[in-house]
PDB file of C-alpha atoms and ligand atoms in Angstrom:
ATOM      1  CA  UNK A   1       0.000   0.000   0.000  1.00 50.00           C
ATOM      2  CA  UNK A   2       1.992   3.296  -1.446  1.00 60.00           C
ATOM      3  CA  UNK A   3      -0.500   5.793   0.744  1.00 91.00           C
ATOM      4  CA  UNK A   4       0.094   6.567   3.894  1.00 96.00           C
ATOM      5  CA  UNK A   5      -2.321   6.961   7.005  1.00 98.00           C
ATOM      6  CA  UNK A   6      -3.360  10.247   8.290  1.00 98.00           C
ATOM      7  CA  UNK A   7      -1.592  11.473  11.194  1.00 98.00           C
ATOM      8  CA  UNK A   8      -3.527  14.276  13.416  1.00 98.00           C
ATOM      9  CA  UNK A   9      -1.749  15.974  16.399  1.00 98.00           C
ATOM     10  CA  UNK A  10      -3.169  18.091  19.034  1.00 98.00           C
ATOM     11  CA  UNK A  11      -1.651  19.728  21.879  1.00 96.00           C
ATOM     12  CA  UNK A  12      -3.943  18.098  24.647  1.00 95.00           C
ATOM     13  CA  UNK A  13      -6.242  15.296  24.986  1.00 93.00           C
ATOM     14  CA  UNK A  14      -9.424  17.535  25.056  1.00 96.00           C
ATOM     15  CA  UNK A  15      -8.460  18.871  21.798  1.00 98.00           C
ATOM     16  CA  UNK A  16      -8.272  15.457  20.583  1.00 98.00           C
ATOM     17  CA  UNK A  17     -10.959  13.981  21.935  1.00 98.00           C
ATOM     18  CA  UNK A  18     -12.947  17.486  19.666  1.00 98.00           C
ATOM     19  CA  UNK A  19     -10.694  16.428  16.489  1.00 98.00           C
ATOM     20  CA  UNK A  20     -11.941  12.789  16.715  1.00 98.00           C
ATOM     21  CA  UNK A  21     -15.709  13.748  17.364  1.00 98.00           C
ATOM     22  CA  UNK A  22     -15.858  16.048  13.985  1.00 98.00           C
ATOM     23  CA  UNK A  23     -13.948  12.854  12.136  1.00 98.00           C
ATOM     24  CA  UNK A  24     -16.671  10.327  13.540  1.00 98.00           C
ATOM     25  CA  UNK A  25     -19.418  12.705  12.519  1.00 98.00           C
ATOM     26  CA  UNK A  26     -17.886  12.620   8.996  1.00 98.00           C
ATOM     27  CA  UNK A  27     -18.162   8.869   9.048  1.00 98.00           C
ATOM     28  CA  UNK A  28     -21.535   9.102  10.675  1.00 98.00           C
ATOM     29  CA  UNK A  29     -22.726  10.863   7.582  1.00 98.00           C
ATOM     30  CA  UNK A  30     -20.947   9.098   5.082  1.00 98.00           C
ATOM     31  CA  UNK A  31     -22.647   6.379   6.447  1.00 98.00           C
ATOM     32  CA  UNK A  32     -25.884   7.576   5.837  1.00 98.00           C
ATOM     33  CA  UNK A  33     -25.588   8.181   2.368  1.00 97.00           C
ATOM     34  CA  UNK A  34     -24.197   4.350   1.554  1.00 96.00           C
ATOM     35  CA  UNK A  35     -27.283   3.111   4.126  1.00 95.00           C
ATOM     36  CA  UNK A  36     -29.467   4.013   6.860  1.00 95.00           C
ATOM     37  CA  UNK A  37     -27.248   3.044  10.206  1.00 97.00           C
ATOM     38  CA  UNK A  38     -23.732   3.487  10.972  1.00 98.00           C
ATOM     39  CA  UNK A  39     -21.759   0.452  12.050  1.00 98.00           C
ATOM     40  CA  UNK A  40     -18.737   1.087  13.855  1.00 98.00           C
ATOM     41  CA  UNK A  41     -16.169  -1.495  15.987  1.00 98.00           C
ATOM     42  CA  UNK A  42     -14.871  -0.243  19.214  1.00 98.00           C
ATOM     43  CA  UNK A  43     -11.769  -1.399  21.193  1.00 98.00           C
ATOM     44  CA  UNK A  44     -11.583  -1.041  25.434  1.00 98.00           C
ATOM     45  CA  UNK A  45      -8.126   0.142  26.698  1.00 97.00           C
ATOM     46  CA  UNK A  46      -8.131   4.181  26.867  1.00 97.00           C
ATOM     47  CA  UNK A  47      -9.769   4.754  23.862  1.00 98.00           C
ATOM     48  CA  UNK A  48     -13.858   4.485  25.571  1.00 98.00           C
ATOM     49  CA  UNK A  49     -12.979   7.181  27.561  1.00 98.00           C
ATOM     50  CA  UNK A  50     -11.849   9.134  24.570  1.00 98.00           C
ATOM     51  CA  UNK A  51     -14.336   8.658  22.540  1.00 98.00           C
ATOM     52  CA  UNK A  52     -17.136   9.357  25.195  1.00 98.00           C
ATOM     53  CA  UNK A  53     -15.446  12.740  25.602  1.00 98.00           C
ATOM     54  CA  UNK A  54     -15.898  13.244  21.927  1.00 98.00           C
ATOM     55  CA  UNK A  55     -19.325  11.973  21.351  1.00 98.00           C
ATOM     56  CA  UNK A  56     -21.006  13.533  24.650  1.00 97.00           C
ATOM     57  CA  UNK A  57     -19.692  17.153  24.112  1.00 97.00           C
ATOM     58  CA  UNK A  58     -22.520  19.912  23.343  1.00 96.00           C
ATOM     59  CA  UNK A  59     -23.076  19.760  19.550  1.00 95.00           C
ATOM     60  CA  UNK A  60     -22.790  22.851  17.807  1.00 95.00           C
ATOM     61  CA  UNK A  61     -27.178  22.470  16.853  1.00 94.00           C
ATOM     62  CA  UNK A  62     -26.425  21.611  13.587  1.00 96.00           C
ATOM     63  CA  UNK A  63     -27.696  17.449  12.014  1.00 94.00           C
ATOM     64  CA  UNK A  64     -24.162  17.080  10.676  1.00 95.00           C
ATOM     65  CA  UNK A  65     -23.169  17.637  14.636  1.00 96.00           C
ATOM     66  CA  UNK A  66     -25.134  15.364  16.235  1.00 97.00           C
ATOM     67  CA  UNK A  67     -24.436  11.627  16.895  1.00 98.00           C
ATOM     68  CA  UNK A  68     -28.086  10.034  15.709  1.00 97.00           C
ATOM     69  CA  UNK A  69     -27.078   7.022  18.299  1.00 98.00           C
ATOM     70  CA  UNK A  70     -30.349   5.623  17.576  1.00 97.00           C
ATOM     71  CA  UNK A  71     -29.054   4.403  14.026  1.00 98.00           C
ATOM     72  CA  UNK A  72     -25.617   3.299  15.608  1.00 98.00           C
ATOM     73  CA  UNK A  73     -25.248  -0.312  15.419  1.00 98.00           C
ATOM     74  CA  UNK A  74     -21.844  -0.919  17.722  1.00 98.00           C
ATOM     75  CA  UNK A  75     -19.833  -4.146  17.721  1.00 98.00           C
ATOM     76  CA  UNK A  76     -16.464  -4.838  19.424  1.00 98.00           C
ATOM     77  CA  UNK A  77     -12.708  -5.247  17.613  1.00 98.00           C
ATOM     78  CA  UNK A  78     -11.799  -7.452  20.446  1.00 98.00           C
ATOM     79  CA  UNK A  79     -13.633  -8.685  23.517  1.00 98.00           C
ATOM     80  CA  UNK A  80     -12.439 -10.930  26.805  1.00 98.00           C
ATOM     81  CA  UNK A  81     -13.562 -13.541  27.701  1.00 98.00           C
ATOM     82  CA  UNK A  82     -15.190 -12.357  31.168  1.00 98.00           C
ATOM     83  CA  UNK A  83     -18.498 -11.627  31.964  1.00 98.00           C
ATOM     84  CA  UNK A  84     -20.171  -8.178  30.888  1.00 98.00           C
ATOM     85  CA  UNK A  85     -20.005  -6.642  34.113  1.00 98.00           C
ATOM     86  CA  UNK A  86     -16.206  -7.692  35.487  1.00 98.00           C
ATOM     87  CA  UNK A  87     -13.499  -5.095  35.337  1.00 98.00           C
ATOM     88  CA  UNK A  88     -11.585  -6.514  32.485  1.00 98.00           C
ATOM     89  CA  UNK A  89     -15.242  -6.233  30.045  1.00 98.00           C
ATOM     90  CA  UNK A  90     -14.729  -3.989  27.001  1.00 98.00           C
ATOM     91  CA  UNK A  91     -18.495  -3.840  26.815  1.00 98.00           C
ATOM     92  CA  UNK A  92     -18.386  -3.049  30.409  1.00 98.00           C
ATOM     93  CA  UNK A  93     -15.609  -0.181  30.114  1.00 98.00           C
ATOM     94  CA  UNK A  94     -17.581   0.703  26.951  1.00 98.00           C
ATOM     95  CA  UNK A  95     -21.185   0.974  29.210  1.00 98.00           C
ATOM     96  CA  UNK A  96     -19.461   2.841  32.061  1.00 98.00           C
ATOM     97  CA  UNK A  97     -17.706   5.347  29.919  1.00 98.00           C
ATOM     98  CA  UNK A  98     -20.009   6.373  27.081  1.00 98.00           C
ATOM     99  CA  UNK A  99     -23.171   4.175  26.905  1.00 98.00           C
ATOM    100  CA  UNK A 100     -24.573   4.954  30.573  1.00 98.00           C
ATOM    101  CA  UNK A 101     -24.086   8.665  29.870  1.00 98.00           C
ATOM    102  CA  UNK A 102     -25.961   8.924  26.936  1.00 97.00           C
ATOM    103  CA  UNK A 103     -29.037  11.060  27.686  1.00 95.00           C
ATOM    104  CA  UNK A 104     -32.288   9.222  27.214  1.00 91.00           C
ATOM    105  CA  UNK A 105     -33.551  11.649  24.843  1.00 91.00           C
ATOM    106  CA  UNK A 106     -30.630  11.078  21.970  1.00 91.00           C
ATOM    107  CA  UNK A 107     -31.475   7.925  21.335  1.00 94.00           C
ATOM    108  CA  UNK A 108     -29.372   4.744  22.515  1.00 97.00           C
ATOM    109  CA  UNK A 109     -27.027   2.691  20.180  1.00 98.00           C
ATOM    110  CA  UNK A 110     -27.753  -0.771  19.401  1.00 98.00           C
ATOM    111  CA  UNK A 111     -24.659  -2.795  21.035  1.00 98.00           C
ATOM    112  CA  UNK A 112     -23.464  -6.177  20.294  1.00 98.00           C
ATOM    113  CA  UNK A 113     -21.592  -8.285  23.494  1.00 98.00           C
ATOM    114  CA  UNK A 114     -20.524 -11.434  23.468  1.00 98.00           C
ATOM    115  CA  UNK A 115     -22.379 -13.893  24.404  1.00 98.00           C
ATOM    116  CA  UNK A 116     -21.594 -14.691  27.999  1.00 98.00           C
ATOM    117  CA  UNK A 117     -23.197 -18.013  28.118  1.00 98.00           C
ATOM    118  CA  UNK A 118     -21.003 -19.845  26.388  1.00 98.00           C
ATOM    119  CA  UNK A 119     -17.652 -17.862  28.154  1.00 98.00           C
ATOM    120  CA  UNK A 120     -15.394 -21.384  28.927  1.00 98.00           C
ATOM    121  CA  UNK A 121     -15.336 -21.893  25.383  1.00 98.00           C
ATOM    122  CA  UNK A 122     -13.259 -19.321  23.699  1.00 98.00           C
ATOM    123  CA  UNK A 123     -13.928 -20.411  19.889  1.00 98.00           C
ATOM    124  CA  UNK A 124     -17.543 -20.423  20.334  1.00 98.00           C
ATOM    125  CA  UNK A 125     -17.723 -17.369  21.683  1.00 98.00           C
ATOM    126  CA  UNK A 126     -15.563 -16.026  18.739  1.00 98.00           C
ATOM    127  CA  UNK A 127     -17.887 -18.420  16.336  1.00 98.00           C
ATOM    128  CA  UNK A 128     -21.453 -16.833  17.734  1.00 98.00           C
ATOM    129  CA  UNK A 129     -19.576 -13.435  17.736  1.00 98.00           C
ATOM    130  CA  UNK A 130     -18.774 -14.228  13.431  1.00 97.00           C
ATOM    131  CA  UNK A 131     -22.881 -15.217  13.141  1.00 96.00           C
ATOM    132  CA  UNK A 132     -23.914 -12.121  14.577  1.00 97.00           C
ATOM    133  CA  UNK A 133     -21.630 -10.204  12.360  1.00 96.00           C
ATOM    134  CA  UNK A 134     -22.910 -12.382   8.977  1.00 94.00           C
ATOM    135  CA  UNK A 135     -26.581 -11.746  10.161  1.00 94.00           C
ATOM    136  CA  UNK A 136     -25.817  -7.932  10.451  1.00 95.00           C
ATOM    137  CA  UNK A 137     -24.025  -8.003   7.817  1.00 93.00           C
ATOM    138  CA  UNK A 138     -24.868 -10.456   5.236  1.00 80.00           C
ATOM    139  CA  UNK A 139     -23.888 -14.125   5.159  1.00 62.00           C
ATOM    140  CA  UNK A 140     -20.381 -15.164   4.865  1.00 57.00           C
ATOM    141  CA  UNK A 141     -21.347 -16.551   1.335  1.00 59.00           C
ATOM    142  CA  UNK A 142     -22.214 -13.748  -0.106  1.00 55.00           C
ATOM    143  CA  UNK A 143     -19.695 -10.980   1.142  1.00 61.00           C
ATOM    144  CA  UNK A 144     -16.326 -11.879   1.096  1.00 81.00           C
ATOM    145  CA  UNK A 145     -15.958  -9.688   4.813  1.00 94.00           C
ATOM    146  CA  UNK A 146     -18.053  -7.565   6.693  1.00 96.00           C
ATOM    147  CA  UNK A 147     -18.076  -3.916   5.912  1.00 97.00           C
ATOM    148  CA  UNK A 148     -17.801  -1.624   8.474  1.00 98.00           C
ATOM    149  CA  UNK A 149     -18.364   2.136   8.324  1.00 98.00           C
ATOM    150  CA  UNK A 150     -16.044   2.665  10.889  1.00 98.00           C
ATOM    151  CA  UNK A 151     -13.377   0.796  13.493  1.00 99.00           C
ATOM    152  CA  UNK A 152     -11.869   2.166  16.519  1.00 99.00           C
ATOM    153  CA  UNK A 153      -8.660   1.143  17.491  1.00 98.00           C
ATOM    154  CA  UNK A 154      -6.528   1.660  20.725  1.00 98.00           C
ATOM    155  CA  UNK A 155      -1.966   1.125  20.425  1.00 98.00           C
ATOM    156  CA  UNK A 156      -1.227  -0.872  23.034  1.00 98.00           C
ATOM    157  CA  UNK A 157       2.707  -0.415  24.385  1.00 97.00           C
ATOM    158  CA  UNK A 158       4.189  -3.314  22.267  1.00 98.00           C
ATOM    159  CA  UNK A 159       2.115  -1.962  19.409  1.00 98.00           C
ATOM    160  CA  UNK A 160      -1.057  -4.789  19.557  1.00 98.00           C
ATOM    161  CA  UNK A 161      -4.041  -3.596  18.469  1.00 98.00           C
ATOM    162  CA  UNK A 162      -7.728  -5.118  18.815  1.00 98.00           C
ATOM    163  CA  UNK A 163      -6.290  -8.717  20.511  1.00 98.00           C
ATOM    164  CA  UNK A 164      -3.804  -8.764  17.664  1.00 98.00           C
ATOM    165  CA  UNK A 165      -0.288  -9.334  19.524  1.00 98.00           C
ATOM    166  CA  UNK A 166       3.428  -9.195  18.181  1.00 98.00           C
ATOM    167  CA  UNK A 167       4.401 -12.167  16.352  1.00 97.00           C
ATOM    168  CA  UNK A 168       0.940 -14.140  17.077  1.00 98.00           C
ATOM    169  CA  UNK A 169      -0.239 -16.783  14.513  1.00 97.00           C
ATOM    170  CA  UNK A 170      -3.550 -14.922  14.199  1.00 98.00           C
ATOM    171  CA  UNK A 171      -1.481 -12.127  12.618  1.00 98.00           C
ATOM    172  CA  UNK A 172      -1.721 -14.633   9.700  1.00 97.00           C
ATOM    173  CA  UNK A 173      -5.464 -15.520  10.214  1.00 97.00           C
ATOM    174  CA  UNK A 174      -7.204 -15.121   6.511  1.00 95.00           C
ATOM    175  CA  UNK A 175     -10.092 -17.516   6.987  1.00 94.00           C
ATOM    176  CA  UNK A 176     -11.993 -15.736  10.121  1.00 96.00           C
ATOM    177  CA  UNK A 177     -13.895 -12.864  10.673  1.00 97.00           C
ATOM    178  CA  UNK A 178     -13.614 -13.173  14.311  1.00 98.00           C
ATOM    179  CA  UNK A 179     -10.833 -15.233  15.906  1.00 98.00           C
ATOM    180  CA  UNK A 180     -10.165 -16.338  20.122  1.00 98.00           C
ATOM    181  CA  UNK A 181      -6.812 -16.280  21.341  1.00 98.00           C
ATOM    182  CA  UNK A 182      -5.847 -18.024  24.281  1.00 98.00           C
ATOM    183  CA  UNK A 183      -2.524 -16.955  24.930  1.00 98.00           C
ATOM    184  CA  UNK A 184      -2.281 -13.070  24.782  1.00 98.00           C
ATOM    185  CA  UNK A 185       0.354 -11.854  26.358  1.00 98.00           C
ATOM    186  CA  UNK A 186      -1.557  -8.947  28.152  1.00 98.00           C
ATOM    187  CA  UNK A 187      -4.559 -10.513  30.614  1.00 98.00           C
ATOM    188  CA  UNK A 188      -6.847 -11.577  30.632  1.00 98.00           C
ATOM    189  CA  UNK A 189      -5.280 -14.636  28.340  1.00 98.00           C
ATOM    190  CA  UNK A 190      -8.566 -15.792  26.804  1.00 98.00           C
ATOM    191  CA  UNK A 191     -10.050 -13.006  24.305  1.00 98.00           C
ATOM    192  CA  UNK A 192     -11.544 -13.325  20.805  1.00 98.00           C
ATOM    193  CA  UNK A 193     -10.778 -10.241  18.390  1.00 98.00           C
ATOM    194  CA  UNK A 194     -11.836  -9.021  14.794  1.00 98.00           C
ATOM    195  CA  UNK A 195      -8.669 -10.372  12.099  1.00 98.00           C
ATOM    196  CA  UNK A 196      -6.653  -8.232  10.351  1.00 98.00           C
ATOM    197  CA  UNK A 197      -8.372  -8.750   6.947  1.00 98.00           C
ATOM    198  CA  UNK A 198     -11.837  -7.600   8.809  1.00 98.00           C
ATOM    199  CA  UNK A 199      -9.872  -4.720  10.537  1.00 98.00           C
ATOM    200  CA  UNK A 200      -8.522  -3.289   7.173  1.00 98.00           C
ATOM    201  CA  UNK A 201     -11.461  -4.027   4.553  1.00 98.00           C
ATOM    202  CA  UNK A 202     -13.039  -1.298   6.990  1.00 98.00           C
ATOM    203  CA  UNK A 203     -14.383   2.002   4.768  1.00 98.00           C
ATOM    204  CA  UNK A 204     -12.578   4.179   7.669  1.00 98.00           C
ATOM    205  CA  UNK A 205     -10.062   2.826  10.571  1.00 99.00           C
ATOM    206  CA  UNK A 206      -9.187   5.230  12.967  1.00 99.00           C
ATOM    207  CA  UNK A 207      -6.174   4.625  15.978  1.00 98.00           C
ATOM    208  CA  UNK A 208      -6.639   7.016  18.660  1.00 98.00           C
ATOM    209  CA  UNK A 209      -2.989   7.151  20.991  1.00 98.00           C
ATOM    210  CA  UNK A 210      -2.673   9.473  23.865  1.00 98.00           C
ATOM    211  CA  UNK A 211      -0.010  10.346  26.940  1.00 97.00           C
ATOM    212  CA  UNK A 212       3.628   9.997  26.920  1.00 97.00           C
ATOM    213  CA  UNK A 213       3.420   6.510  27.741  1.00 97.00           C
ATOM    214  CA  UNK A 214       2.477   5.810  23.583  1.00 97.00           C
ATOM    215  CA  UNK A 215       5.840   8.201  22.501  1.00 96.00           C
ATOM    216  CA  UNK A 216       8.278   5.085  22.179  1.00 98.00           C
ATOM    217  CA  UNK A 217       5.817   2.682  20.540  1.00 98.00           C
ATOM    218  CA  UNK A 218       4.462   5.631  17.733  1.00 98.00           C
ATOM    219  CA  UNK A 219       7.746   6.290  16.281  1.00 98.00           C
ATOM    220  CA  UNK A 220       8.343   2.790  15.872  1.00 98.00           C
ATOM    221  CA  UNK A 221       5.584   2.082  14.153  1.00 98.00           C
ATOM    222  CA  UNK A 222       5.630   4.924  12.348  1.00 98.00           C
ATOM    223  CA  UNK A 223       9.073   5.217  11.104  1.00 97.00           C
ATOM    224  CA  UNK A 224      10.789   2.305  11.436  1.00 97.00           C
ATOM    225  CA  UNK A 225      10.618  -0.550   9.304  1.00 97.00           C
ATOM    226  CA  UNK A 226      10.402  -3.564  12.300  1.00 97.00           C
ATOM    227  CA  UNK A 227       7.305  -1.509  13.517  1.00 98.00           C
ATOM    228  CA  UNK A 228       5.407  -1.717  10.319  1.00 97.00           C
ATOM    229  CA  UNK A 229       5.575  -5.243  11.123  1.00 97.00           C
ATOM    230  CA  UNK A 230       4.003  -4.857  14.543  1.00 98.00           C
ATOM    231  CA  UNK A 231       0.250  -5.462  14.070  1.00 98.00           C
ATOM    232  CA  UNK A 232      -0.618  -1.902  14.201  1.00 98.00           C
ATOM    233  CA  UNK A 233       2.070  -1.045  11.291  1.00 98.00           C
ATOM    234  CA  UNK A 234       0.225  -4.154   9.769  1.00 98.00           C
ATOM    235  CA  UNK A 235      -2.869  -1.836   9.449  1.00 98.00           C
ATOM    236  CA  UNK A 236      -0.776   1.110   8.421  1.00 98.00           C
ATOM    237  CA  UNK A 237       0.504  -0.748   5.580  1.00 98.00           C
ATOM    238  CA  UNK A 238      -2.275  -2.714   4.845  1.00 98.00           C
ATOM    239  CA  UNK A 239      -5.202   0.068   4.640  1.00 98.00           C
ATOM    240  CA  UNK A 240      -2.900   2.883   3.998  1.00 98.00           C
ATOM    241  CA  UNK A 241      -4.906   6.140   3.907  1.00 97.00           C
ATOM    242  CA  UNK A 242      -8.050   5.161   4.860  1.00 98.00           C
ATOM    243  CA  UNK A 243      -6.314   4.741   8.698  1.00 98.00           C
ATOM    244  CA  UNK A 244      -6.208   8.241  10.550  1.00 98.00           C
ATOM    245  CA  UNK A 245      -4.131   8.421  13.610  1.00 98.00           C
ATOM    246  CA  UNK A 246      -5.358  11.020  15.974  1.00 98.00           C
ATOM    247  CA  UNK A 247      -2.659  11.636  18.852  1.00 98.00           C
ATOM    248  CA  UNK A 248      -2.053  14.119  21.736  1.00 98.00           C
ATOM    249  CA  UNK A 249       1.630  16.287  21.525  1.00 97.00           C
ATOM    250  CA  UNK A 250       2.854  13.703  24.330  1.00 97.00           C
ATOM    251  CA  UNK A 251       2.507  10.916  22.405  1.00 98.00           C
ATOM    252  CA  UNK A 252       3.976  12.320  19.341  1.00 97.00           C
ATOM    253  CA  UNK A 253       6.982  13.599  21.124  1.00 97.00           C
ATOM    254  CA  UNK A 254       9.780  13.023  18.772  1.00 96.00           C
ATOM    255  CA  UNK A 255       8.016  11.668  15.656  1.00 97.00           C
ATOM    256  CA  UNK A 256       8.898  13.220  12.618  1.00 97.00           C
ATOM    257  CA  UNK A 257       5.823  11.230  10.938  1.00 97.00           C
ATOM    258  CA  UNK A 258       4.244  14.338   8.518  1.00 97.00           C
ATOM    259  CA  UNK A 259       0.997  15.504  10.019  1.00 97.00           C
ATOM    260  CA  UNK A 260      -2.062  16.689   8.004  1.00 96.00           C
ATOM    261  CA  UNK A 261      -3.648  19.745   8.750  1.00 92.00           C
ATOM    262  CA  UNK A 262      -7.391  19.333   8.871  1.00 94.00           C
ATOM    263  CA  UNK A 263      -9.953  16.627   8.360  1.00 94.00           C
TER     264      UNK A 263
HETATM  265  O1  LIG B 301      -6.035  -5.139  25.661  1.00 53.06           O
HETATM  266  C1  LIG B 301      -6.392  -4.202  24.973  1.00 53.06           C
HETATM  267  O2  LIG B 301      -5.518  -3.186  24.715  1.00 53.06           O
HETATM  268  C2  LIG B 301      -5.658  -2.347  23.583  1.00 53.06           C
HETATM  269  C3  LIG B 301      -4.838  -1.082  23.835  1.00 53.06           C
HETATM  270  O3  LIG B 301      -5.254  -0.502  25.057  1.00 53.06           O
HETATM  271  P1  LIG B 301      -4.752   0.957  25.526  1.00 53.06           P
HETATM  272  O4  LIG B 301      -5.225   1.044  26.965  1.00 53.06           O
HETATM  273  O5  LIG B 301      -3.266   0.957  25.420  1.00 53.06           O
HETATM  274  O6  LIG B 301      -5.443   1.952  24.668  1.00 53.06           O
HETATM  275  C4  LIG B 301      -7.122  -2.054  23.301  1.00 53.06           C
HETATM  276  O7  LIG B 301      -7.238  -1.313  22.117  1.00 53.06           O
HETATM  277  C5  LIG B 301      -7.866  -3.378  23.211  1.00 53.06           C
HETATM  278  O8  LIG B 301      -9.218  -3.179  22.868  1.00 53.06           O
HETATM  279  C6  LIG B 301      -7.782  -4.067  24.533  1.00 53.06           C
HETATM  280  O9  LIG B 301      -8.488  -5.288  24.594  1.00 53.06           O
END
């Protein structure tokens, strides 16, 4: 892939978290003109809290500035395998950070968990995760991978993204839509996660990397040619410029990376 992702830097994390709300509107109404809901993957980490800061900030009273969450169909890039309300739950990070805050009269999302009733069994929680995302999106005959309008992606340290770990076998996953993984290196061990050819078929894939913590990991993966090998330089090279990276000045700290301007 010859183009290269979109790289977005603001001086703080509020400014961000305003940058990333205008690009998810965008998508919102992009969406709308392909069909009439807007289907979007979310990851757990940092990046609920991120995005609820975006999404719950005053709109400006304008259609193009409002999140129309009742036509927001909201899956999960990766998921453990816990129940919904333990600590570790993306859907439960996701419910305590922007879900339970949405006001009552906006509309809710729809939102798609895991299935908790089959939890001890990692590949069929990954397998019913794959049906629901062939009935929502067509059957896995028909489309060659699921479409969505939107995926939101956290960096993790050692530059995972999703459950998609350094040097896993799933890295090489072609087959699944939705894969478990019971060996990730970060706990809990037991996860199932969206694979990389899901992840970059996406119309618009957007990393969202924050703090001085994400400094070392960002300029390896963005200028270094062992960190476009890491699974989020994977998606780099693999979707090119439909990936926008929207960082903070303290995680950009050294990287020479060329920004863009505006949206
Ligand atoms: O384990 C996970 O980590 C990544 C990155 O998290 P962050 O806190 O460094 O943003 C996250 O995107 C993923 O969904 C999660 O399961």
């Amino acid at each position: 892939m010859s183009k290269q992702p979109n790289l977005y830097t603001d001086p703080s994390s509020d400014e961000v978290a305003a940058r990333l709300r205008k690009y998810v509107l965008q998508c919102q109404k992009a969406a709308f003109e392909r069909h009439d809901n807007f289907q979007i993957a979310v990851s757990g980490g940092s990046l609920p809290a991120t995005l609820s800061k975006a999404l719950l900030a005053p709109d400006d009273g304008t259609l193009d500035d409002k999140p129309q969450f009742s036509k927001w169909q909201i899956f999960f890039a990766d998921e453990r395998a816990v129940p919904l309300d333990h600590e570790d739950s993306n859907y439960g990070l996701l419910k305590k950070d922007l879900l339970d805050k949405i006001p009552p009269t906006t509309g809710s999302p729809t939102v798609f968990p895991i299935n908790v009733k089959v939890l001890e069994n990692t590949q069929e929680i990954a397998d019913q995760y794959q049906e629901v995302l062939m009935n929502k999106f067509g059957g896995k005959d028909s489309v060659r991978l699921p479409l969505f309008d939107l995926i939101l992606l956290g960096c993790g340290p050692d530059g995972h993204t999703c459950s998609l770990f350094p040097g896993h076998k799933l890295l090489r996953e072609q087959d699944s839509w939705v894969a478990p993984i019971e060996d990730s290196p970060k706990p809990p061990a037991r996860r199932i996660t969206l694979t990389l050819p899901v992840v970059t078929h996406a119309v618009k894939i957007a990393f969202v990397a924050t703090g001085g913590g994400k400094k070392d990991i960002l300029k390896q993966i963005l200028e270094t040619e062992e960190g476009r090998s890491l699974p989020c330089g994977l998606v780099n090279e693999q979707a090119g410029d439909k990936v926008s990276w929207f960082t903070d000045g303290a995680a950009t700290e050294g990287v020479s990376f060329p920004r863009k301007g505006s949206l």
